[in-house]
Short mmCIF file of C-alpha atoms (C1' of nucleotides) in Angstrom, two decimals:
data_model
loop_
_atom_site.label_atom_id
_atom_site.label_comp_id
_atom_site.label_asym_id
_atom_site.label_seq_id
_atom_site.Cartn_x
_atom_site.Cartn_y
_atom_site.Cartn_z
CA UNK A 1 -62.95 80.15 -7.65
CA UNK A 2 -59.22 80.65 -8.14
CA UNK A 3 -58.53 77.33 -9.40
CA UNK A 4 -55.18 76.33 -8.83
CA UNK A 5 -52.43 78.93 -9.22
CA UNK A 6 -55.07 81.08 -11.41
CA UNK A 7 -54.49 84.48 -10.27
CA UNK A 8 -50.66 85.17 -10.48
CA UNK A 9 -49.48 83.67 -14.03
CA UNK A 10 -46.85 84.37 -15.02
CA UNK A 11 -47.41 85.28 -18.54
CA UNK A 12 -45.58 87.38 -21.03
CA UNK A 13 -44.86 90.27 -18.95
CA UNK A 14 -42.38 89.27 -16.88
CA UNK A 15 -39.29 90.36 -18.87
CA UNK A 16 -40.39 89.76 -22.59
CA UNK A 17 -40.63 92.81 -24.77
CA UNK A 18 -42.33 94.19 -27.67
CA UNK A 19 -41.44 96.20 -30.94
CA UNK A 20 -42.23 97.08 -33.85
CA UNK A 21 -40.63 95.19 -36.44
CA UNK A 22 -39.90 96.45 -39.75
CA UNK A 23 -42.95 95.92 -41.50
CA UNK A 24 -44.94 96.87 -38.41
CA UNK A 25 -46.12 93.71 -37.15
CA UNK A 26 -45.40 93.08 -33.42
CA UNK A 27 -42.34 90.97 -32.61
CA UNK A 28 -41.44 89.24 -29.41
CA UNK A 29 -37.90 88.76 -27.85
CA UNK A 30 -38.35 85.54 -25.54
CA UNK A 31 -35.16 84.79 -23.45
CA UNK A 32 -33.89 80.89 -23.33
CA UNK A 33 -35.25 80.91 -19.86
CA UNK A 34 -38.71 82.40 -20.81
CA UNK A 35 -38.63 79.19 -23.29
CA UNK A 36 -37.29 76.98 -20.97
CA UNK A 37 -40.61 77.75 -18.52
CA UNK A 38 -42.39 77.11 -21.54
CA UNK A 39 -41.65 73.63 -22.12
CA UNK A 40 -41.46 72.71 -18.30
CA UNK A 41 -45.19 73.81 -18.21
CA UNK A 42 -45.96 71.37 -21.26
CA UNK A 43 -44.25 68.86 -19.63
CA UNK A 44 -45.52 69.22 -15.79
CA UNK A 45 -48.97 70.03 -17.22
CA UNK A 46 -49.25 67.12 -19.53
CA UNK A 47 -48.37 64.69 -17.03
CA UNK A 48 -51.41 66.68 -15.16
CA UNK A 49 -53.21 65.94 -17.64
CA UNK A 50 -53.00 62.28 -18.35
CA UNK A 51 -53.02 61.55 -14.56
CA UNK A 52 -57.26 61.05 -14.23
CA UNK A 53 -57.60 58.53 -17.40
CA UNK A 54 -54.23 56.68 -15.80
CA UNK A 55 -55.92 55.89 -12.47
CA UNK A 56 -58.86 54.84 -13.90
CA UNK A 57 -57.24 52.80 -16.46
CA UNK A 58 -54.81 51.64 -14.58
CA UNK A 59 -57.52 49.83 -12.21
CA UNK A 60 -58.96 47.90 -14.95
CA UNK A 61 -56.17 46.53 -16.56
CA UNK A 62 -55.95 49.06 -19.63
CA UNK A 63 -53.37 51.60 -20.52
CA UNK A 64 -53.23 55.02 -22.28
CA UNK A 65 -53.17 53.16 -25.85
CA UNK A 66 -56.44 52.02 -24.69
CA UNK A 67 -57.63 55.22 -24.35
CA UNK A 68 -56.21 56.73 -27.23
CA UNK A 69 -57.24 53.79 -29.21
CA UNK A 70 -61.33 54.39 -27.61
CA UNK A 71 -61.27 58.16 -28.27
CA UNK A 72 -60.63 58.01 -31.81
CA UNK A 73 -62.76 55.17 -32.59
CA UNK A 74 -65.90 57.09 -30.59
CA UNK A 75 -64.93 60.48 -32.52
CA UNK A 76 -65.06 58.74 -35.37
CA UNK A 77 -67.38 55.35 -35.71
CA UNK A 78 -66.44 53.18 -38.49
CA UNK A 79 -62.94 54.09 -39.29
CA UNK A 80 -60.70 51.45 -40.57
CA UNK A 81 -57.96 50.11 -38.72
CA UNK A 82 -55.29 52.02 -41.31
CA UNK A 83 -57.00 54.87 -40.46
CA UNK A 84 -56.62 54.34 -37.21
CA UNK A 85 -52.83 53.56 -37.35
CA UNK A 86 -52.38 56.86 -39.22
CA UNK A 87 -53.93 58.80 -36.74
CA UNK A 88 -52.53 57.10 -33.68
CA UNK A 89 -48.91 56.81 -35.51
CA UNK A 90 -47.89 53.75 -34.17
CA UNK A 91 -47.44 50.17 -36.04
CA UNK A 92 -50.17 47.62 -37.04
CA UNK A 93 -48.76 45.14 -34.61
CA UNK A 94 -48.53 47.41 -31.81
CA UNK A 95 -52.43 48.50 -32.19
CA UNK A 96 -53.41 45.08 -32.91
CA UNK A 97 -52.35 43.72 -29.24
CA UNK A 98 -54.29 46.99 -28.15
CA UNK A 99 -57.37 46.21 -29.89
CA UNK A 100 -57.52 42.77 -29.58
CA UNK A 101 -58.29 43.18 -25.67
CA UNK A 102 -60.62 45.37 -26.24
CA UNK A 103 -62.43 43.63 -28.74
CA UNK A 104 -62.41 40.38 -26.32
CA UNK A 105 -63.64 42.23 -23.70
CA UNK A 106 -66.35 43.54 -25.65
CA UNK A 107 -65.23 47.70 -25.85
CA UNK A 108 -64.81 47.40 -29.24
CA UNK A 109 -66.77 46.01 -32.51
CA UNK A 110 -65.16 45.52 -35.81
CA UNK A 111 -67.59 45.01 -38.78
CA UNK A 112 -66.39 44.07 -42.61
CA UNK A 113 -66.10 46.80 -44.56
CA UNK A 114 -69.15 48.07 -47.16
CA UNK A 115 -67.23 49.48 -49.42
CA UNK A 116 -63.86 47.00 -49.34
CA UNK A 117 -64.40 43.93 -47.22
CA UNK A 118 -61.20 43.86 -46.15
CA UNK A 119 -61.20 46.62 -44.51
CA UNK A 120 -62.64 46.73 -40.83
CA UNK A 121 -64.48 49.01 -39.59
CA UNK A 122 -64.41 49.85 -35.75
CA UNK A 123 -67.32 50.97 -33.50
CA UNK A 124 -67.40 51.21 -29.92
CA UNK A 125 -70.17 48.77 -27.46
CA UNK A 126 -72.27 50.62 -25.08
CA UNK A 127 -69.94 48.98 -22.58
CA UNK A 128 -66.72 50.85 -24.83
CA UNK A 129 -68.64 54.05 -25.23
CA UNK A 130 -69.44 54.06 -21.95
CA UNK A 131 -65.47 53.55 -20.67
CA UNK A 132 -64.76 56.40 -22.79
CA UNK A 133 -67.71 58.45 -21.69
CA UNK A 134 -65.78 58.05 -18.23
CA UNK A 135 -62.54 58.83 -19.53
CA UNK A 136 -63.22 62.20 -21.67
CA UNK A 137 -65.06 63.62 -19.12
CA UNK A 138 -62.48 63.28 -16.66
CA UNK A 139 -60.49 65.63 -19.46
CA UNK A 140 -62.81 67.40 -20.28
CA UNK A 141 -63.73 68.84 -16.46
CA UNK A 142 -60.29 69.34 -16.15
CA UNK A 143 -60.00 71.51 -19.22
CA UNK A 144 -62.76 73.21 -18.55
CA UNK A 145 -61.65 74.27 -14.59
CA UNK A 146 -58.35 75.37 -16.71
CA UNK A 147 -60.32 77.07 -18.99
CA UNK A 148 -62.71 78.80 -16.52
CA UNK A 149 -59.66 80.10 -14.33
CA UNK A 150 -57.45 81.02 -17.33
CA UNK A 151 -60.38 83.10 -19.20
CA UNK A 152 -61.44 83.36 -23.02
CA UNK A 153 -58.60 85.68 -24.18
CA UNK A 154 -56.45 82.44 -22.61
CA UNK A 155 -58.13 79.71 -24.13
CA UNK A 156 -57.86 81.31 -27.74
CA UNK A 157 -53.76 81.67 -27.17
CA UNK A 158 -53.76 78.04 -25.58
CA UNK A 159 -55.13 76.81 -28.59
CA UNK A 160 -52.97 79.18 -31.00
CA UNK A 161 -49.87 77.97 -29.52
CA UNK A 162 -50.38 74.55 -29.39
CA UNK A 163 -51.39 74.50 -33.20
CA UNK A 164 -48.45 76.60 -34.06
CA UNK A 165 -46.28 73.97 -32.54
CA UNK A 166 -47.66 71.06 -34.40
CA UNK A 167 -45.46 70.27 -37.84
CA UNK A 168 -47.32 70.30 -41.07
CA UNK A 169 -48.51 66.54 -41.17
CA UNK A 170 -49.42 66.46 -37.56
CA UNK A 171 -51.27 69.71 -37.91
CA UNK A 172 -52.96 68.60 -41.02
CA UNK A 173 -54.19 65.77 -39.32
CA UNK A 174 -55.34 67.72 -36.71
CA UNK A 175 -57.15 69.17 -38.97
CA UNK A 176 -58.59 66.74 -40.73
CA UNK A 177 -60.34 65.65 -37.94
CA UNK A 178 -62.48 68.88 -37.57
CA UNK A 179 -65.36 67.66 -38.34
CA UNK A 180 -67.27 65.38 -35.84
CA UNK A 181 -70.06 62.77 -36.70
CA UNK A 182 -73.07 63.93 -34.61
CA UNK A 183 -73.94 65.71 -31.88
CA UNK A 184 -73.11 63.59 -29.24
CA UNK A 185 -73.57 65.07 -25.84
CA UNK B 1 -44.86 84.46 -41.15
CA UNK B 2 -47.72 82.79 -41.02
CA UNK B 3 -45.91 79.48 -39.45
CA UNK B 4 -48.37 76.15 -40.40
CA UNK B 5 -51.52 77.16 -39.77
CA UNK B 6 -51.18 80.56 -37.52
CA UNK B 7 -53.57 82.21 -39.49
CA UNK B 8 -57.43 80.61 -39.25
CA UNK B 9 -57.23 79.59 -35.47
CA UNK B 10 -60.52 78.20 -33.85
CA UNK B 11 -59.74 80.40 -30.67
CA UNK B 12 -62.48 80.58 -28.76
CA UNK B 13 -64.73 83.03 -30.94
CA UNK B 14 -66.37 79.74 -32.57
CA UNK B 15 -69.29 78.76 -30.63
CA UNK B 16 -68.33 79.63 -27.35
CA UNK B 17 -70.34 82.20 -25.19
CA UNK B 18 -69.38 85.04 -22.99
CA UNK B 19 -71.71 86.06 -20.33
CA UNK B 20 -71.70 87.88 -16.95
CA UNK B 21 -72.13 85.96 -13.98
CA UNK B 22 -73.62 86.78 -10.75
CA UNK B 23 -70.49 88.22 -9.40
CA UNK B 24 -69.62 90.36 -11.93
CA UNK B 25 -66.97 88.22 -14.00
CA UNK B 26 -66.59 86.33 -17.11
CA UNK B 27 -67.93 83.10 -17.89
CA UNK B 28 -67.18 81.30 -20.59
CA UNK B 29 -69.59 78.63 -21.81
CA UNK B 30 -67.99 75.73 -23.63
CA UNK B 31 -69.14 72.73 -25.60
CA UNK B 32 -67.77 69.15 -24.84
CA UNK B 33 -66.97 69.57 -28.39
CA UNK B 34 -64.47 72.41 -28.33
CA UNK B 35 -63.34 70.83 -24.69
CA UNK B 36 -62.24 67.68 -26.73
CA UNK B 37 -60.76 69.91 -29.22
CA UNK B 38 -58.63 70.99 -26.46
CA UNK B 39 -57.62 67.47 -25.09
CA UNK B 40 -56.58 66.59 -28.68
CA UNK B 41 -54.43 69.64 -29.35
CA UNK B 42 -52.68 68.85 -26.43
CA UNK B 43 -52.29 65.21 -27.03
CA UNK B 44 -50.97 66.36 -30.73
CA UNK B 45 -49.16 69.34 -29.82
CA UNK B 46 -47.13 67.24 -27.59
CA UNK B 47 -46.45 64.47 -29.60
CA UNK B 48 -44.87 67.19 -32.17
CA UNK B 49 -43.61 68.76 -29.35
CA UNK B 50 -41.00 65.72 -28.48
CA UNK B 51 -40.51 64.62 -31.43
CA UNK B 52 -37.48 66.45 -32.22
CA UNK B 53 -35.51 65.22 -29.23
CA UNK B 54 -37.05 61.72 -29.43
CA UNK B 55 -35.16 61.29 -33.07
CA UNK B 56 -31.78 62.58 -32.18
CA UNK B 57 -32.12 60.72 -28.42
CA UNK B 58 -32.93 57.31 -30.64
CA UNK B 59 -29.65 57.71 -32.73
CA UNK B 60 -27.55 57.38 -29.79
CA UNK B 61 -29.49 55.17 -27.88
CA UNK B 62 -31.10 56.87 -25.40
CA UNK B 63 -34.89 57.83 -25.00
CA UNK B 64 -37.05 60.08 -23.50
CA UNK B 65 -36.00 59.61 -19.95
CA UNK B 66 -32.83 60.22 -20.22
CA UNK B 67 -33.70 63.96 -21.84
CA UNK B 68 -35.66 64.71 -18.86
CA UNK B 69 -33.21 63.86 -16.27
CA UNK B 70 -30.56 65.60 -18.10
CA UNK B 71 -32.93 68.48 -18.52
CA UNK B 72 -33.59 68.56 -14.73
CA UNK B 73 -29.68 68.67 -13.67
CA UNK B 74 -28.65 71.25 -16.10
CA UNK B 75 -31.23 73.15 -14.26
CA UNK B 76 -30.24 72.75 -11.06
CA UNK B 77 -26.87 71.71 -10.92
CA UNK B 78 -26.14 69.47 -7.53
CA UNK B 79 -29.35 68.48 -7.23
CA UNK B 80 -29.54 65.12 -5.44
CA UNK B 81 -31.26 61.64 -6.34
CA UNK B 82 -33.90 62.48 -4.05
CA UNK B 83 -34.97 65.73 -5.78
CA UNK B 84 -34.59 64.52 -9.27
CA UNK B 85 -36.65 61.22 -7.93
CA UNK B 86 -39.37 63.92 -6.94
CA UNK B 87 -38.97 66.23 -9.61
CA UNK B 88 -39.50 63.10 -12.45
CA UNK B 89 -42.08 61.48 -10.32
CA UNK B 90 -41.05 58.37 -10.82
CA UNK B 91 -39.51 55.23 -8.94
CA UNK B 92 -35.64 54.44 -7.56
CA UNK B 93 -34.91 51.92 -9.83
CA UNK B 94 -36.59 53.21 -12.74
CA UNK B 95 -34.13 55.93 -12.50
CA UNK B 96 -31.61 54.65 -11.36
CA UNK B 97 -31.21 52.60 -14.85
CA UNK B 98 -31.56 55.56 -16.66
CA UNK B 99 -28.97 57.73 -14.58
CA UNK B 100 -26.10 54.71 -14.55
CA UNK B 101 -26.15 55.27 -18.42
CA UNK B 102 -25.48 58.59 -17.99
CA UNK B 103 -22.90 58.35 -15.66
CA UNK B 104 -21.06 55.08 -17.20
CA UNK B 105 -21.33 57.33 -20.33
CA UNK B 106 -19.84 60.34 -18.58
CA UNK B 107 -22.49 62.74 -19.52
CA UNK B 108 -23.67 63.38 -16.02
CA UNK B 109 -21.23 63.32 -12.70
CA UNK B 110 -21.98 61.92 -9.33
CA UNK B 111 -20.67 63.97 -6.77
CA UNK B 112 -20.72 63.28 -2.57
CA UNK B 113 -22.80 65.55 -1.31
CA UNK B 114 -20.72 68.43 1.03
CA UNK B 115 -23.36 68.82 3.81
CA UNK B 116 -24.82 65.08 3.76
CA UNK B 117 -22.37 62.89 2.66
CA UNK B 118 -24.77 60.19 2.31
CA UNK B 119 -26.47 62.01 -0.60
CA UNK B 120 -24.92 61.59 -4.24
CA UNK B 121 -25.04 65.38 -6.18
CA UNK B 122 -25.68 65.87 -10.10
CA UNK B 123 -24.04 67.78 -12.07
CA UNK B 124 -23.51 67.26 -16.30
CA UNK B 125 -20.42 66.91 -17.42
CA UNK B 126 -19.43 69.04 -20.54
CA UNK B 127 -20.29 66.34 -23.03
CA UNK B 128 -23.80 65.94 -21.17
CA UNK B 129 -24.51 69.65 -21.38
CA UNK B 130 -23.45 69.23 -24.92
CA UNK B 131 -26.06 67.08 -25.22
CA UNK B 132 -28.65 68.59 -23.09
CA UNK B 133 -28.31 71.89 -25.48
CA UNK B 134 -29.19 70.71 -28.52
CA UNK B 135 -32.02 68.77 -27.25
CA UNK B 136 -33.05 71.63 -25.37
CA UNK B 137 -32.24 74.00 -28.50
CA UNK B 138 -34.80 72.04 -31.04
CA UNK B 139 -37.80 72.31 -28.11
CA UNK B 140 -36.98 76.37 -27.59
CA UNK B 141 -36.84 76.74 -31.27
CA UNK B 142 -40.38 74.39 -32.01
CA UNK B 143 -41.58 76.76 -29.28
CA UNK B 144 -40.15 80.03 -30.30
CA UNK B 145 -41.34 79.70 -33.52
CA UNK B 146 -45.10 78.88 -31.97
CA UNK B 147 -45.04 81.54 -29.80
CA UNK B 148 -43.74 84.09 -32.71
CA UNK B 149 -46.77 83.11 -34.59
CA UNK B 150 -49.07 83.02 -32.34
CA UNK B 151 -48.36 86.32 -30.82
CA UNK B 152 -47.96 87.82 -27.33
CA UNK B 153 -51.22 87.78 -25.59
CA UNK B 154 -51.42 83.73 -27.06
CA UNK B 155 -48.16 83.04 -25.32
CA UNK B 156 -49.61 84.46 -21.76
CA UNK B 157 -52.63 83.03 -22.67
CA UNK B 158 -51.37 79.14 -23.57
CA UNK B 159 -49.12 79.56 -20.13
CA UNK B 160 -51.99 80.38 -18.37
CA UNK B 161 -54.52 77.69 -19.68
CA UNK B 162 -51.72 75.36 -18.87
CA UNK B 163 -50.72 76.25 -15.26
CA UNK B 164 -54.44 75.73 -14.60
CA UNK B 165 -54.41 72.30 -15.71
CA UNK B 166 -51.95 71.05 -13.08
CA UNK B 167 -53.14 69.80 -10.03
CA UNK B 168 -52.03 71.64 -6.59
CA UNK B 169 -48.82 69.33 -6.04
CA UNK B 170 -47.84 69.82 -9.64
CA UNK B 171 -48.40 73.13 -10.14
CA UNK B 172 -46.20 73.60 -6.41
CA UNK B 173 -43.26 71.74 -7.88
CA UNK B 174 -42.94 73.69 -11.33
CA UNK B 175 -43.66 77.32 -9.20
CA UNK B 176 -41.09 75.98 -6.90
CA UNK B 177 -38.18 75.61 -10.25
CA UNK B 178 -39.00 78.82 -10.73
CA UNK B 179 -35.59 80.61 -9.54
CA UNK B 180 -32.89 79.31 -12.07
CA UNK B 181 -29.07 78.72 -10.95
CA UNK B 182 -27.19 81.39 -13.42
CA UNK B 183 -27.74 83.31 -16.52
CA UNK B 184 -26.50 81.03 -18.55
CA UNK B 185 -27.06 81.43 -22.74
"C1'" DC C 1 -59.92 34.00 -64.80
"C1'" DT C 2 -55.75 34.47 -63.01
"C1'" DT C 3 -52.58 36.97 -60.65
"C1'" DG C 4 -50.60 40.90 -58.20
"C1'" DG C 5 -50.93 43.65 -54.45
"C1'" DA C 6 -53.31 45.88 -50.66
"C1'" DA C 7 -55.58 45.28 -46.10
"C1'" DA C 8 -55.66 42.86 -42.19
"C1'" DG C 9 -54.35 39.54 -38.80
"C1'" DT C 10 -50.90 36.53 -36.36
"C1'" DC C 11 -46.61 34.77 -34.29
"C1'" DA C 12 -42.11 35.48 -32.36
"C1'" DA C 13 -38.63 38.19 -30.48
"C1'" DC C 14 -36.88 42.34 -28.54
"C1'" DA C 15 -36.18 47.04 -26.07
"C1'" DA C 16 -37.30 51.09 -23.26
"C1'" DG C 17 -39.10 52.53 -19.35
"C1'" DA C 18 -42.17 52.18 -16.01
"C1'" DC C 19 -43.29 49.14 -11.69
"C1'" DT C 20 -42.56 46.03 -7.05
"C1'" DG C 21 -40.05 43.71 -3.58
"C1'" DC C 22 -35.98 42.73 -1.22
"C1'" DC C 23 -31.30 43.34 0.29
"C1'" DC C 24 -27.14 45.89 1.09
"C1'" DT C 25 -23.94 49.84 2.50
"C1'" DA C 26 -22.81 54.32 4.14
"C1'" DT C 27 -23.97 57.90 6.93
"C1'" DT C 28 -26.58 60.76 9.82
"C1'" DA C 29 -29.75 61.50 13.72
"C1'" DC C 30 -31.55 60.34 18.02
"C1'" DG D 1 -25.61 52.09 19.84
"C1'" DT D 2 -29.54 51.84 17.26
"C1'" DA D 3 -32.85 53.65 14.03
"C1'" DA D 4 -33.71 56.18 9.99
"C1'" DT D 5 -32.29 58.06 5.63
"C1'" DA D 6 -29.86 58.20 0.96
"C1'" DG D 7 -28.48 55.59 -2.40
"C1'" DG D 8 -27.33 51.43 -5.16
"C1'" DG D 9 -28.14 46.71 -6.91
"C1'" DC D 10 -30.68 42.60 -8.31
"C1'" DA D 11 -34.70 39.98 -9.92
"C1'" DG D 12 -38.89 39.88 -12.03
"C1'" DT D 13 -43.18 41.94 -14.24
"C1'" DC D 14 -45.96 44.95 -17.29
"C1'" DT D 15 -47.23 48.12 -21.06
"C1'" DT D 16 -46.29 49.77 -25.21
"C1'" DG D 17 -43.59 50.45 -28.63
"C1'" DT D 18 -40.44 48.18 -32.35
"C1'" DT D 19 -38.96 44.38 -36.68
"C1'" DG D 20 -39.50 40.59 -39.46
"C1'" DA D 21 -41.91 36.96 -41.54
"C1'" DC D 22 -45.99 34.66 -42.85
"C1'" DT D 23 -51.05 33.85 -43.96
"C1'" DT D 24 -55.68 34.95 -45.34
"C1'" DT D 25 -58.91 37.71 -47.56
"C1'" DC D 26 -60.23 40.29 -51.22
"C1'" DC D 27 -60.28 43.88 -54.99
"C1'" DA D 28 -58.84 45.01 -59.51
"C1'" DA D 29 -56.11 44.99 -63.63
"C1'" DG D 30 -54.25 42.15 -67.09
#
DNA sequence: CTTGGAAAGTCAACAAGACTGCCCTATTAC
DNA sequence: GTAATAGGGCAGTCTTGTTGACTTTCCAAG
C-alpha cells in the first residue's frame, strides 16, 4: 500500500497546540500558515479530483456540467428541472444548453410531470446511467484509495471538516439530499 | 459552538466496517453510497469554500484566476512565469491574460530576473497584497471556523484524506510549497 | 370561465477563462 | 553563430456561466 504520500501527513501536530479553554472544551490555535496549507490542499486536491471525469468527458464532447448535471439526475430520478437548478445553483438558461445535448443524444429523458404537467421530470437512459456509472466510479476508486491510505479516524474528520465549511443553505442542501432512492449498486 | 451542523456528523461510524486484514492493519469497508457522500461533500464544500472570494473578486472585476495567481506570488515572491505556469497548471496565454490585468492594474510587478535575465519575476505590489489578504483572510476564517468545530484529530484527519486524493505529480508540487518565504502575519 | 402567475423552454448577446496555433523578441547555452 | 529557452502578443475556438426578453403550457383562484 502507501498510496500516495500516505505515511508522512502532515496533520495537526506540526506546530498547532491544544488547551483547555474556559469551559473545558479543547481549543485549537492554527497559525495563518497552518490555514494557508489548508486551503492549498483543497485546492491541489480538488483539481485531483475532477481530473478522471475531465479526461473522460473531455473525449466525448461533454464537460463537468455534464457530469454534475448526470449525477444528480441518477441520485435522484424524476426531479424537476427547478429542482435541479436549485441544487446545481446555476441559471435555467445555463442548464438548459447542458441538458439539451444530453437529451439529443439520448443520456437524458424528460417525462411530463404527474403531479403538475408542467413540470419535467428527468431520468437518465441506460446509455446516461451508464456514462455516469463510468464517471462515479472513477470518484469513487479514487476516494476510496484516499480513504484506505488515510484510515477511519481520517475519513470521519474529512467529512467533519468539509461539512463545517459549508454555509447554512449549502449545508442544508447537503443535507437534504441524505436520503437516496434505492439501493443501487 | 456548534458551527452549522458540527454536531450530528455521518463520520464514518454509519455503516462502515472495521476489520483486520491479513497483515495486521485496518481496513475499512465502504459503501459506494457513503463513497458518493464523499464526492458530494467535496463538490459542496468547495463551492462554499470559494464563494467568499468569488463575490468580492466579481465586484472589481476579476474572477477566480486572478485569486489564484495572486495567491501563488504572495507565496513565493519572485517566482517566475514558468513556475506560476506550472504551479496553476494551466496554458501561456491563458495566463498571460489574467497576469496583464494584474500588472496594467499595478497589483502585481514584473521584475527582470537577476540570474536569467530572460525570465520576468513576480512579486505583488502593496495594493495586490492588499488584495490578496482579504481574499486570503475570508478562506482562513471559512476554514478556521471548520476546523474549530470540527476539532483536532478532524483537522489531521480531513488533511490526510485529502493529500491522498492527489495524484503523485500533484501531491509532489503542493509537498514541494511546503517551505514558505517569511513569517509573515 | 377567465385570468394571473408559475414552470419551462427558446433566442440573442455577452464575459471569463480555459484551449490551440503561430509569430516575435530577448537572452542564454552550446 | 546557431539553437534553445523565457516570455509576450495575436487570432480564433470552446465551455460554461451570465442577462434580458419572449412564448407556451398549465394550474388555480377569482
Amino acid at each position: 500500500m502507501q498510496q500516495a504520500g500516505a505515511g508522512r501527513s502532515f496533520g495537526a501536530g506540526q506546530g498547532s497546540r491544544l488547551a483547555a479553554g474556559p469551559g473545558g472544551e479543547t481549543l485549537l490555535f492554527l497559525t495563518d500558515e497552518q490555514l494557508r496549507r489548508g486551503i492549498e490542499a483543497m485546492y491541489f486536491a480538488y483539481r485531483a479530483f475532477t481530473s478522471d471525469p475531465d479526461l473522460m468527458l473531455e473525449e466525448m464532447g461533454y464537460g463537468r456540467a455534464h457530469h454534475r448535471t448526470l449525477h444528480f439526475i441518477n441520485r435522484d430520478p424524476g426531479l424537476t428541472v427547478t429542482a435541479l437548478l436549485d441544487v446545481l445553483g446555476v441559471t435555467k438558461q445555463s442548464l438548459n444548453r447542458v441538458l439539451r445535448g444530453l437529451l439529443d443524444d439520448g443520456l437524458v429523458e424528460s417525462r411530463v410531470g404527474r403531479r403538475d404537467r408542467r413540470e419535467r421530470q428527468l431520468y437518465l437512459t441506460d446509455k446516461g446511467a451508464a456514462l455516469e456509472k463510468r464517471l462515479s466510479e472513477s470518484q469513487r476508486a479514487r476516494m476510496r484509495a484516499a480513504y484506505r491510505a488515510a484510515g477511519p479516524q481520517a475519513v470521519a474528520g474529512f467529512r467533519q471538516v468539509l461539512e463545517s465549511m459549508m454555509d447554512r443553505d449549502t449545508l442544508r442542501q447537503f443535507q437534504s439530499l441524505r436520503d437516496l432512492p434505492e439501493g443501487k449498486a
